[in-house]
XYZ file of N, CA and C in Angstrom:
756
model
N 20.950 6.517 -14.472
C 20.319 8.252 -13.461
C 20.693 7.417 -11.768
N 20.658 8.151 -11.043
C 21.534 7.325 -9.763
C 19.320 6.979 -8.576
N 19.984 6.194 -7.519
C 18.633 5.511 -7.012
C 18.809 6.313 -5.573
N 18.021 7.165 -4.983
C 18.719 8.182 -3.759
C 17.508 7.740 -2.981
N 17.773 8.004 -1.457
C 17.584 7.156 -0.103
C 16.593 8.673 0.131
N 15.842 8.129 0.422
C 14.431 9.546 1.298
C 14.611 9.465 2.617
N 15.814 10.319 3.644
C 16.067 10.180 4.824
C 15.192 10.977 5.919
N 14.499 10.631 6.917
C 14.516 12.424 8.156
C 15.107 12.937 7.980
N 16.504 13.795 7.090
C 16.871 14.814 6.637
C 17.111 15.472 6.134
N 16.562 14.188 5.039
C 16.676 15.205 3.190
C 14.837 15.444 2.666
N 13.786 14.615 3.767
C 12.711 14.769 3.383
C 11.946 15.850 2.960
N 12.227 16.532 3.588
C 11.407 18.188 3.311
C 11.977 18.727 2.252
N 12.443 18.338 1.473
C 13.437 19.181 0.082
C 13.239 18.138 -0.698
N 12.954 16.624 -0.663
C 12.675 16.066 -2.031
C 10.991 15.485 -1.874
N 10.838 14.755 -3.384
C 9.526 15.060 -3.780
C 9.397 13.085 -3.613
N 8.885 12.985 -2.590
C 7.967 11.179 -2.879
C 6.970 10.882 -4.223
N 7.844 9.904 -5.272
C 7.539 9.852 -6.463
C 6.122 9.958 -6.559
N 5.129 8.830 -5.723
C 3.691 8.320 -5.919
C 2.803 9.767 -6.477
N 3.286 10.995 -5.903
C 2.697 12.102 -6.124
C 3.345 13.132 -6.910
N 4.834 12.972 -7.595
C 4.588 13.854 -8.570
C 4.063 14.480 -9.567
N 3.429 13.987 -9.805
C 2.578 14.456 -11.274
C 1.397 15.201 -10.481
N 0.981 15.562 -9.053
C 0.002 16.120 -8.688
C 0.203 17.742 -8.295
N -0.494 18.045 -9.277
C -0.258 19.699 -9.582
C -1.068 20.577 -8.382
N -2.213 20.134 -7.834
C -3.492 20.180 -8.160
C -3.663 20.269 -5.799
N -3.076 19.578 -5.561
C -3.008 19.400 -4.145
C -2.481 18.965 -2.999
N -1.195 20.123 -2.420
C 0.062 19.563 -1.520
C -0.643 18.798 -0.502
N -1.900 18.784 -0.328
C -2.561 18.199 1.209
C -1.644 16.781 0.827
N -1.836 15.595 -0.165
C -1.295 14.403 0.464
C 0.193 14.317 0.194
N 0.346 14.898 -0.280
C 1.811 14.775 -0.087
C 2.571 14.732 1.452
N 2.068 16.088 2.252
C 2.336 16.670 2.568
C 1.901 15.445 3.722
N 0.856 14.881 4.157
C -0.071 13.931 4.731
C 1.255 12.364 4.571
N 1.215 12.330 3.899
C 2.169 10.888 3.398
C 3.940 11.590 4.037
N 4.713 12.991 3.420
C 5.386 12.747 4.903
C 5.470 12.187 6.308
N 4.497 12.997 6.413
C 4.481 13.038 8.127
C 4.184 11.945 8.666
N 3.331 10.712 7.735
C 3.070 9.551 8.249
C 4.878 9.308 7.852
N 5.178 9.201 7.225
C 6.863 8.720 6.680
C 8.014 9.005 8.004
N 7.875 10.048 8.279
C 8.606 10.938 8.926
C 8.765 9.876 10.678
N 6.612 9.584 10.306
C 6.642 8.735 12.040
C 7.570 7.585 11.687
N 7.874 7.142 10.545
C 7.897 4.950 10.439
C 9.184 5.355 10.830
N 9.993 6.202 10.079
C 11.487 6.103 9.765
C 12.562 5.748 11.201
N 12.075 5.539 12.567
C 12.608 5.394 13.605
C 11.622 3.759 13.699
N 11.599 3.418 12.925
C 10.103 1.808 12.996
C 11.880 0.928 11.808
N 12.329 2.171 11.223
C 13.213 1.023 10.155
C 12.798 1.291 8.226
N 11.767 2.634 8.360
C 10.959 2.343 7.375
C 12.820 2.825 6.321
N 12.505 2.047 4.546
C 12.993 2.470 3.797
C 12.146 3.140 2.787
N 12.705 4.435 1.898
C 12.161 4.698 0.742
C 12.973 4.616 -0.208
N 13.066 4.658 -1.070
C 14.457 4.868 -2.303
C 13.718 4.772 -3.699
N 14.261 6.572 -4.203
C 13.853 6.564 -5.973
C 14.419 6.603 -6.699
N 14.161 7.073 -7.800
C 15.220 7.470 -9.000
C 16.002 9.088 -8.941
N 16.918 9.078 -8.646
C 16.687 11.067 -8.655
C 16.383 11.092 -9.806
N 14.770 11.411 -10.096
C 14.110 12.039 -11.353
C 12.936 12.294 -11.156
N 12.726 13.148 -12.529
C 11.135 13.798 -12.258
C 9.668 12.601 -12.672
N 9.857 11.418 -11.714
C 8.799 10.207 -12.170
C 9.088 9.331 -11.387
N 7.941 8.354 -11.506
C 7.390 7.127 -10.530
C 7.797 6.010 -10.120
N 9.556 6.320 -9.980
C 10.125 4.593 -9.760
C 10.636 4.822 -8.182
N 10.147 3.955 -7.770
C 10.535 3.964 -6.139
C 10.127 1.960 -5.651
N 11.027 2.645 -4.228
C 10.615 1.429 -3.876
C 10.388 1.426 -1.533
N 9.722 0.661 -1.191
C 9.360 1.435 0.288
C 8.793 0.077 0.430
N 9.566 0.263 1.874
C 10.102 -1.203 2.877
C 10.452 -0.965 4.587
N 10.252 -2.217 4.922
C 9.908 -1.762 6.454
C 10.040 -3.586 7.054
N 10.755 -3.428 8.882
C 10.992 -4.513 8.533
C 9.137 -4.983 8.871
N 8.616 -6.471 8.849
C 7.640 -6.333 8.807
C 6.444 -6.554 10.035
N 7.366 -6.534 11.370
C 6.670 -6.421 12.633
C 6.547 -5.048 12.390
N 6.780 -4.221 11.368
C 6.921 -2.582 11.856
C 5.685 -2.078 11.360
N 5.051 -3.426 9.992
C 4.513 -2.740 8.841
C 3.026 -2.466 9.182
N 2.337 -1.322 8.324
C 1.240 -1.697 8.520
C 0.017 -2.431 7.784
N -0.317 -3.650 8.028
C -0.434 -5.068 7.587
C -0.795 -5.944 8.181
N -2.338 -6.545 8.181
C -2.544 -7.589 9.173
C -1.633 -8.382 8.753
N -0.546 -9.224 8.990
C 0.271 -9.893 8.497
C 1.294 -10.737 9.608
N 1.473 -11.423 9.411
C 2.428 -12.718 10.914
C 3.904 -12.885 9.792
N 4.031 -12.247 10.170
C 6.081 -12.124 9.277
C 7.195 -12.115 10.208
N 7.324 -12.316 11.146
C 8.079 -11.646 11.991
C 9.275 -12.383 11.035
N 10.133 -11.296 11.271
C 11.610 -11.993 10.669
C 11.979 -10.931 9.316
N 11.142 -10.979 8.576
C 11.060 -10.671 7.711
C 11.179 -8.998 6.831
N 11.207 -8.354 5.572
C 11.190 -7.670 5.243
C 10.344 -7.371 4.165
N 8.743 -6.369 4.893
C 7.334 -6.072 3.957
C 8.496 -4.577 3.154
N 7.315 -5.381 1.912
C 7.522 -4.020 0.369
C 6.302 -3.507 1.048
N 6.178 -2.334 1.277
C 4.772 -1.446 1.452
C 4.285 -0.723 -0.237
N 5.705 -0.179 -0.678
C 4.461 0.008 -1.934
C 6.410 -0.499 -3.331
N 5.951 -0.481 -4.300
C 7.403 -0.666 -5.420
C 6.612 -0.103 -6.938
N 6.999 0.411 -7.496
C 6.698 1.142 -8.659
C 7.222 1.659 -9.613
N 6.887 1.469 -10.478
C 8.261 1.893 -12.087
C 7.739 2.261 -13.560
N 6.822 2.908 -13.637
C 6.445 3.776 -14.664
C 6.668 4.044 -15.555
N 5.765 4.270 -16.537
C 5.480 5.098 -18.028
C 6.956 4.819 -18.784
N 8.111 5.713 -19.176
C 9.055 6.074 -19.041
C 10.254 5.359 -18.999
N 10.047 4.750 -17.716
C 11.007 3.835 -16.622
C 11.588 2.980 -16.828
N 10.262 2.214 -17.502
C 9.777 1.188 -17.497
C 10.850 0.431 -18.198
N 11.368 -0.900 -18.475
C 11.931 -1.690 -18.898
C 13.563 -1.032 -18.999
N 13.742 -0.638 -18.175
C 15.679 -0.252 -17.796
C 16.391 -0.988 -16.882
N 15.620 -1.741 -16.249
C 16.228 -2.538 -14.894
C 16.271 -1.415 -13.479
N 15.696 -0.864 -13.478
C 15.081 -0.270 -12.226
C 14.098 -0.870 -11.664
N 13.818 -1.541 -11.773
C 12.852 -2.648 -10.815
C 14.071 -3.729 -9.893
N 14.568 -3.666 -10.994
C 15.750 -5.474 -10.322
C 16.291 -4.360 -9.596
N 16.911 -3.687 -10.117
C 17.701 -2.856 -8.676
C 16.835 -2.157 -7.629
N 16.081 -2.167 -7.571
C 15.100 -1.434 -6.220
C 15.242 -2.391 -5.420
N 14.550 -3.594 -6.104
C 14.391 -4.872 -5.341
C 15.767 -5.577 -4.865
N 16.309 -5.379 -5.702
C 18.074 -5.663 -5.464
C 18.789 -4.744 -3.794
N 18.222 -3.526 -3.751
C 18.869 -3.123 -2.959
C 17.642 -3.286 -1.532
N 16.454 -3.491 -1.813
C 16.071 -4.001 -1.050
C 16.284 -5.290 -0.112
N 16.748 -6.230 -1.358
C 16.909 -7.950 -0.898
C 18.379 -7.914 0.037
N 19.222 -6.818 -0.456
C 20.382 -6.834 0.543
C 20.422 -6.032 1.560
N 20.056 -4.712 1.945
C 18.875 -5.277 2.975
C 18.447 -5.921 3.708
N 17.430 -6.148 3.648
C 16.708 -7.914 4.173
C 17.859 -8.884 4.503
N 18.881 -8.921 4.439
C 19.513 -9.700 4.380
C 20.613 -9.492 5.226
N 21.184 -8.720 4.968
C 22.503 -7.873 5.711
C 22.050 -7.567 7.485
N 20.720 -7.724 7.136
C 19.918 -7.738 9.076
C 19.599 -8.632 9.248
N 20.510 -10.243 8.598
C 20.265 -11.089 9.224
C 18.386 -11.860 8.860
N 17.748 -11.434 7.625
C 16.043 -11.052 7.804
C 15.890 -12.669 7.607
N 14.843 -13.409 7.480
C 13.950 -14.279 6.414
C 13.810 -14.228 4.853
N 13.633 -12.952 4.117
C 13.072 -12.856 3.386
C 12.875 -11.758 3.321
N 11.822 -11.325 2.072
C 10.485 -10.354 2.049
C 9.584 -10.953 1.612
N 8.330 -10.326 2.492
C 6.676 -10.278 2.248
C 6.687 -8.825 1.376
N 5.656 -9.135 1.032
C 4.555 -8.267 -0.035
C 3.266 -7.802 -0.268
N 2.114 -7.405 -0.187
C 1.067 -7.343 -0.533
C 0.552 -7.523 -2.551
N 0.063 -8.607 -2.589
C -0.220 -8.674 -4.340
C -1.447 -8.988 -4.234
N -1.816 -9.415 -5.761
C -3.455 -10.197 -5.906
C -2.728 -11.584 -7.032
N -4.285 -12.045 -7.198
C -4.176 -13.182 -7.944
C -3.550 -12.787 -9.482
N -4.164 -11.413 -9.754
C -3.773 -10.994 -11.431
C -4.178 -9.565 -10.550
N -3.282 -8.876 -11.378
C -2.211 -7.829 -11.324
C -3.644 -6.581 -11.018
N -3.511 -6.319 -10.268
C -4.739 -4.801 -10.548
C -3.980 -3.436 -9.290
N -5.072 -2.740 -9.514
C -4.240 -1.283 -9.507
C -3.585 -1.369 -8.020
N -2.713 -0.549 -7.159
C -2.070 -0.163 -6.005
C -1.149 -1.333 -5.668
N -1.053 -3.054 -5.939
C -0.901 -3.829 -5.460
C -0.045 -3.994 -6.388
N 1.313 -4.636 -6.033
C 2.176 -4.708 -6.807
C 2.449 -6.222 -8.012
N 2.899 -6.053 -9.019
C 2.651 -6.630 -9.444
C 3.347 -8.346 -9.435
N 1.996 -9.557 -9.236
C 2.540 -10.773 -9.293
C 3.383 -11.527 -9.934
N 3.296 -11.042 -11.671
C 4.178 -11.416 -12.817
C 5.181 -11.425 -12.213
N 5.507 -10.477 -12.610
C 6.738 -9.575 -11.879
C 7.590 -10.158 -11.209
N 7.461 -10.243 -9.581
C 7.135 -10.498 -8.194
C 7.424 -12.600 -8.647
N 7.051 -13.346 -9.027
C 6.850 -14.084 -9.386
C 7.903 -14.503 -9.611
N 8.384 -13.949 -11.257
C 9.492 -14.030 -11.917
C 10.695 -13.985 -11.090
N 10.425 -13.174 -10.321
C 11.842 -12.724 -9.857
C 11.972 -13.872 -7.533
N 10.919 -14.613 -8.467
C 10.881 -16.298 -7.010
C 10.445 -16.116 -6.065
N 9.287 -14.692 -5.822
C 8.168 -14.670 -4.514
C 7.171 -15.678 -5.575
N 7.311 -16.419 -3.934
C 5.953 -17.814 -3.575
C 4.681 -16.919 -2.676
N 3.368 -18.044 -3.954
C 2.403 -17.477 -2.658
C 2.456 -18.183 -1.041
N 2.672 -17.126 0.014
C 2.899 -17.620 1.459
C 1.287 -17.673 1.996
N -0.049 -17.031 1.774
C -1.225 -17.158 1.864
C -2.380 -16.178 0.560
N -3.389 -16.039 0.866
C -4.166 -15.880 0.295
C -5.478 -15.127 1.275
N -6.430 -14.258 1.287
C -7.583 -13.749 1.698
C -8.637 -12.906 0.517
N -9.334 -13.678 1.324
C -11.235 -12.519 0.515
C -10.352 -11.177 0.054
N -11.108 -10.842 -1.440
C -11.452 -12.134 -2.601
C -10.166 -12.503 -3.758
N -8.772 -11.800 -3.332
C -8.297 -11.493 -4.176
C -6.852 -11.615 -3.895
N -6.607 -11.697 -2.330
C -5.635 -10.842 -2.303
C -4.950 -11.772 -2.136
N -2.695 -11.447 -2.385
C -2.169 -12.591 -1.742
C -0.735 -11.943 -1.146
N -0.804 -12.893 -0.018
C 0.956 -12.724 0.569
C 1.755 -13.371 0.028
N 2.869 -12.603 -0.556
C 3.750 -12.916 -1.797
C 5.194 -13.338 -0.616
N 5.869 -14.365 -0.517
C 7.085 -14.385 0.223
C 8.601 -14.302 -0.738
N 9.278 -13.920 -0.683
C 11.188 -14.545 -1.445
C 11.950 -15.105 0.116
N 11.842 -16.311 0.986
C 12.691 -16.727 1.548
C 14.154 -16.371 1.422
N 14.413 -16.566 2.151
C 16.389 -16.428 2.330
C 17.219 -18.201 1.750
N 15.852 -18.820 3.141
C 16.451 -20.225 3.575
C 15.836 -21.231 3.201
N 15.657 -22.500 2.890
C 14.489 -23.275 2.396
C 13.133 -23.467 3.814
N 14.281 -23.506 4.795
C 13.636 -23.647 6.471
C 12.526 -22.133 6.824
N 12.888 -21.327 5.843
C 12.169 -19.801 6.384
C 10.497 -19.932 6.680
N 10.076 -19.471 7.984
C 8.410 -19.249 8.475
C 8.160 -19.293 7.228
N 6.274 -19.471 7.338
C 5.936 -19.268 6.616
C 5.150 -17.864 6.731
N 4.768 -17.010 6.368
C 4.192 -15.496 6.161
C 2.808 -15.912 6.235
N 1.680 -15.344 6.925
C 0.226 -15.304 6.728
C -0.408 -14.111 6.915
N -1.606 -14.044 6.672
C -3.029 -13.121 6.887
C -3.191 -13.587 8.068
N -3.537 -11.971 9.205
C -4.159 -12.995 10.435
C -5.434 -12.693 9.999
N -5.820 -13.217 10.962
C -7.952 -13.905 11.010
C -8.419 -12.411 10.682
N -8.089 -12.224 11.276
C -8.990 -10.365 10.998
C -9.422 -9.772 9.739
N -8.410 -10.724 8.737
C -8.083 -10.020 7.295
C -8.789 -11.186 6.474
N -9.240 -11.705 6.825
C -9.185 -13.422 5.912
C -10.401 -13.078 5.057
N -11.638 -12.557 5.394
C -13.092 -12.865 5.538
C -13.309 -11.238 4.417
N -12.914 -10.258 4.326
C -13.142 -8.999 3.680
C -14.510 -8.901 3.719
N -14.728 -8.764 5.120
C -15.888 -8.650 6.195
C -15.890 -7.842 7.196
N -17.067 -6.872 8.016
C -16.799 -6.749 8.771
C -18.289 -6.407 9.507
N -19.200 -6.568 10.710
C -20.160 -6.032 11.191
C -20.976 -4.819 11.039
N -19.642 -3.949 10.974
C -20.755 -2.404 10.573
C -21.622 -2.319 8.741
N -22.588 -1.789 9.165
C -23.924 -2.141 8.058
C -23.440 -0.627 7.122
N -24.128 0.208 6.024
C -23.867 0.860 5.751
C -22.940 1.364 4.679
N -22.304 1.877 4.009
C -20.575 2.386 3.245
C -19.726 2.835 4.830
N -18.766 2.163 5.313
C -17.353 2.296 5.489
C -16.412 2.234 4.796
N -15.702 3.193 5.811
C -13.962 3.353 4.647
C -13.180 3.361 5.690
N -12.201 2.827 5.419
C -11.211 2.806 6.100
C -9.647 2.545 5.453
N -9.030 3.962 5.984
C -7.875 4.115 5.259
C -6.271 5.119 6.084
N -5.814 5.338 5.978
C -4.578 5.393 6.191
C -4.395 6.614 4.919
N -2.862 7.111 5.506
C -2.040 8.473 5.506
C -1.073 7.843 4.490
N -1.060 6.380 3.991
C 0.287 5.726 3.525
C 0.242 6.171 1.811
N -0.675 6.336 1.827
C -1.095 7.051 0.266
C -1.376 8.757 0.375
N -0.814 8.976 -0.851
C -0.724 10.231 -0.569
C -2.678 10.726 -0.900
N -2.980 10.178 -2.052
C -4.283 10.040 -2.410
C -5.129 10.171 -1.120
N -5.300 9.362 -0.586
C -6.118 9.198 0.174
C -6.809 10.819 0.760
N -5.773 11.685 1.350
C -6.150 12.710 2.397
C -6.723 13.685 0.726
N -6.741 13.712 -0.434
C -7.343 14.155 -1.262
C -8.763 13.667 -1.103
N -9.048 12.527 -1.405
C -9.676 12.148 -2.147
C -11.244 11.508 -1.289
N -10.442 11.253 -0.328
C -11.724 10.777 0.805
C -12.708 12.129 1.450
N -12.274 13.005 1.287
C -13.069 14.194 1.375
C -13.911 14.620 0.853
N -13.210 14.579 -0.495
C -14.698 14.138 -1.561
C -15.599 13.583 -1.673
N -15.288 12.188 -1.205
C -16.699 11.436 -1.177
C -16.994 11.578 0.088
N -16.960 12.112 0.340
C -17.488 12.309 1.721
C -18.456 12.991 1.732
N -18.309 14.351 0.977
C -19.119 15.524 0.955
C -20.345 14.773 -0.387
N -19.624 13.831 -1.112
C -20.544 13.572 -2.002
C -21.625 12.727 -1.604
N -21.435 11.884 -0.952
C -22.098 10.932 -0.185
C -22.687 11.485 0.470
N -22.314 13.051 0.830
C -23.825 13.560 2.088
C -24.353 14.316 0.817
N -24.136 14.749 0.057
C -25.038 15.481 -1.236
C -26.068 14.700 -1.458
N -26.011 12.784 -1.730
C -26.872 12.162 -2.573
C -27.602 11.249 -0.720
N -27.271 11.901 0.362
C -28.284 11.422 1.392
C -27.804 10.187 2.178
N -26.707 9.962 2.037
C -25.398 8.817 1.934
C -24.616 9.324 3.673
N -24.897 8.007 4.255
C -24.244 8.208 5.607
C -22.902 7.407 5.033
N -22.123 8.380 5.266
C -20.041 7.103 4.679
C -19.598 7.289 5.788
N -19.542 6.333 6.949
C -18.550 6.134 8.210
C -17.431 6.109 7.618
N -16.299 6.660 8.197
C -15.401 6.819 8.145
C -14.287 6.301 9.822
N -13.732 5.489 9.089
C -12.010 5.294 10.120
C -10.689 5.612 9.353
N -9.932 6.445 9.934
C -9.011 6.440 9.239
C -7.919 5.464 11.073
N -6.885 4.934 9.819
C -6.344 4.140 11.054
C -5.496 4.938 10.512
N -4.703 5.215 12.553
C -3.859 5.850 12.655
C -2.198 5.409 13.435
N -2.145 4.262 13.741
C -1.061 3.617 14.352
C -1.000 2.346 14.086
N -0.059 1.629 14.090
C 0.202 0.628 13.489
C -0.201 -0.438 14.346
N -0.974 -0.578 15.827
C -1.693 -1.682 16.208
C -2.727 -1.678 14.566
N -3.140 -0.605 14.677
C -4.655 -0.499 14.504
C -4.686 -1.465 13.101
N -3.128 -0.984 12.261
C -3.154 -1.525 11.061
C -3.198 -2.677 10.618
N -2.560 -3.243 12.243
C -2.413 -5.131 12.202
C -3.506 -5.524 12.604
N -4.844 -4.744 12.803
C -5.909 -5.383 13.038
C -7.086 -5.181 12.281
N -6.265 -4.384 10.828
C -7.409 -3.777 10.235
C -8.434 -5.057 9.199
N -9.852 -4.547 9.227
C -10.011 -5.859 8.737
C -9.777 -6.385 7.139
N -9.236 -5.879 6.219
C -8.554 -6.019 5.295
C -7.437 -5.995 4.779
N -6.500 -6.649 4.022
C -5.591 -6.893 3.686
C -4.607 -5.322 3.237
N -5.395 -4.184 2.634
C -4.754 -2.990 2.061
C -5.251 -2.172 2.774
N -4.622 -2.047 4.135
C -5.255 -0.956 4.973
C -4.981 0.348 4.556
N -4.322 0.867 3.375
C -4.466 1.941 3.066
C -5.883 2.310 2.420
N -6.122 1.737 2.147
C -8.236 2.256 1.668
C -8.982 0.953 1.320
N -9.999 1.577 2.165
C -10.874 -0.242 1.940
C -12.384 -0.016 2.253
N -12.456 0.224 1.251
C -13.768 0.540 1.163
C -15.286 -0.572 1.512
N -15.984 -0.402 2.229
C -16.670 -1.470 3.095
C -18.305 -1.149 1.962
N -19.336 -2.011 1.349
C -20.549 -1.966 1.880
C -21.635 -2.835 2.173
N -22.479 -2.330 3.464
C -22.994 -2.939 4.150
C -22.205 -4.748 4.352
N -21.530 -4.597 4.919
C -20.606 -5.526 5.230
C -19.203 -5.891 4.886
N -19.682 -6.101 3.182
C -18.597 -6.718 2.498
C -17.749 -5.625 1.514
N -16.185 -6.404 1.928
C -15.675 -5.231 0.689
C -15.631 -4.828 -0.860
N -15.823 -3.657 -0.938
C -16.044 -3.120 -2.491
C -15.102 -3.362 -3.780
N -13.886 -2.358 -2.787
C -12.989 -2.139 -3.475
C -11.843 -1.871 -2.293
N -10.716 -1.777 -3.203
C -9.273 -1.245 -2.201
C -8.851 -0.275 -2.798
N -9.241 0.412 -4.102
C -9.088 1.075 -5.529
C -9.202 2.338 -3.966
N -8.802 3.631 -4.618
C -9.270 4.786 -3.866
C -10.492 5.270 -5.056
N -11.330 6.271 -5.020
C -12.633 6.506 -5.624
C -12.509 7.891 -5.871
N -11.889 8.316 -6.829
C -12.432 9.731 -7.049
C -13.748 9.973 -7.485
N -14.073 10.970 -7.531
C -15.744 11.381 -7.598
C -16.107 11.024 -8.674
N -15.287 10.595 -9.826
C -16.291 10.312 -10.895
C -16.927 8.651 -10.507
N -16.207 8.223 -10.270
C -15.688 6.544 -9.902
C -16.344 6.096 -8.586
N -17.181 7.472 -7.634
C -17.450 7.398 -6.701
C -18.728 7.257 -6.753
N -19.526 8.282 -7.590
C -20.882 8.371 -8.306
C -21.523 7.546 -9.163
N -20.345 6.926 -10.251
C -21.127 5.653 -10.927
C -21.371 4.209 -9.277
N -20.397 4.531 -8.222
C -20.617 3.259 -7.460
C -22.318 3.356 -6.610
N -22.305 5.094 -6.357
C -23.541 5.632 -5.681
C -24.870 4.990 -6.999
N -24.317 5.816 -8.004
C -25.317 5.448 -9.450
C -26.109 4.170 -9.081
N -25.401 3.142 -8.815
C -25.339 1.363 -9.083
C -26.381 0.885 -7.849
N -26.453 1.722 -6.281
C -27.100 0.971 -5.641
C -28.453 1.012 -5.883
N -28.890 -0.040 -5.259
C -30.547 -0.395 -5.231
C -31.119 0.874 -4.825
N -31.839 1.793 -5.567
C -33.218 2.398 -4.732
C -33.847 2.032 -3.574
């Protein structure tokens, strides 16, 4: 099957893979598409398999990436996903190769990507990436890794910005930083805000709406960072059920 590129010309008529199975709410997909339209001028590339499935890669020059990293001259992979029946058919290799080719053609130092010490939801698979030659450039609390694939031996070493290393903030209580980069945030953030209010808790929301805000965020995964009493609790998007479970775990 063919790999196609989503552009400003076809984005309104094409699906974006990560929300292809979501039949309940188009709000998130529309918010994601709006976010992408604003990023195309910054060099965003979104490629996917021409099929109804979750097989895609999204990348952008690191200087414009919505991550608190210092990686000038690199191409940053925002999201890289091959799932379900499409695994094991070479699509991951194909998508990664196209990203490498794009970065090389632009004279870049290499690729960067946010991952973790062990495979975790929403983060790129460290085992696959390290098998493909990626190295650990830097780490941040509690498990984040900035991986990089240098094209030359003397490529500069990317790193996290200091603001995102500790996984802590000064605000107390429940605090959520999030962006529209993932279509599920627009769907689930209002639901947990409502659930918190119903249980008598205050949840402070910090939507990240600019590149500058994202690049100075207090945690590496700007798409979704949930803090409680100053410490990072999770980067995984809370469903209503999981959030209720979290609320139940809080001391009375």
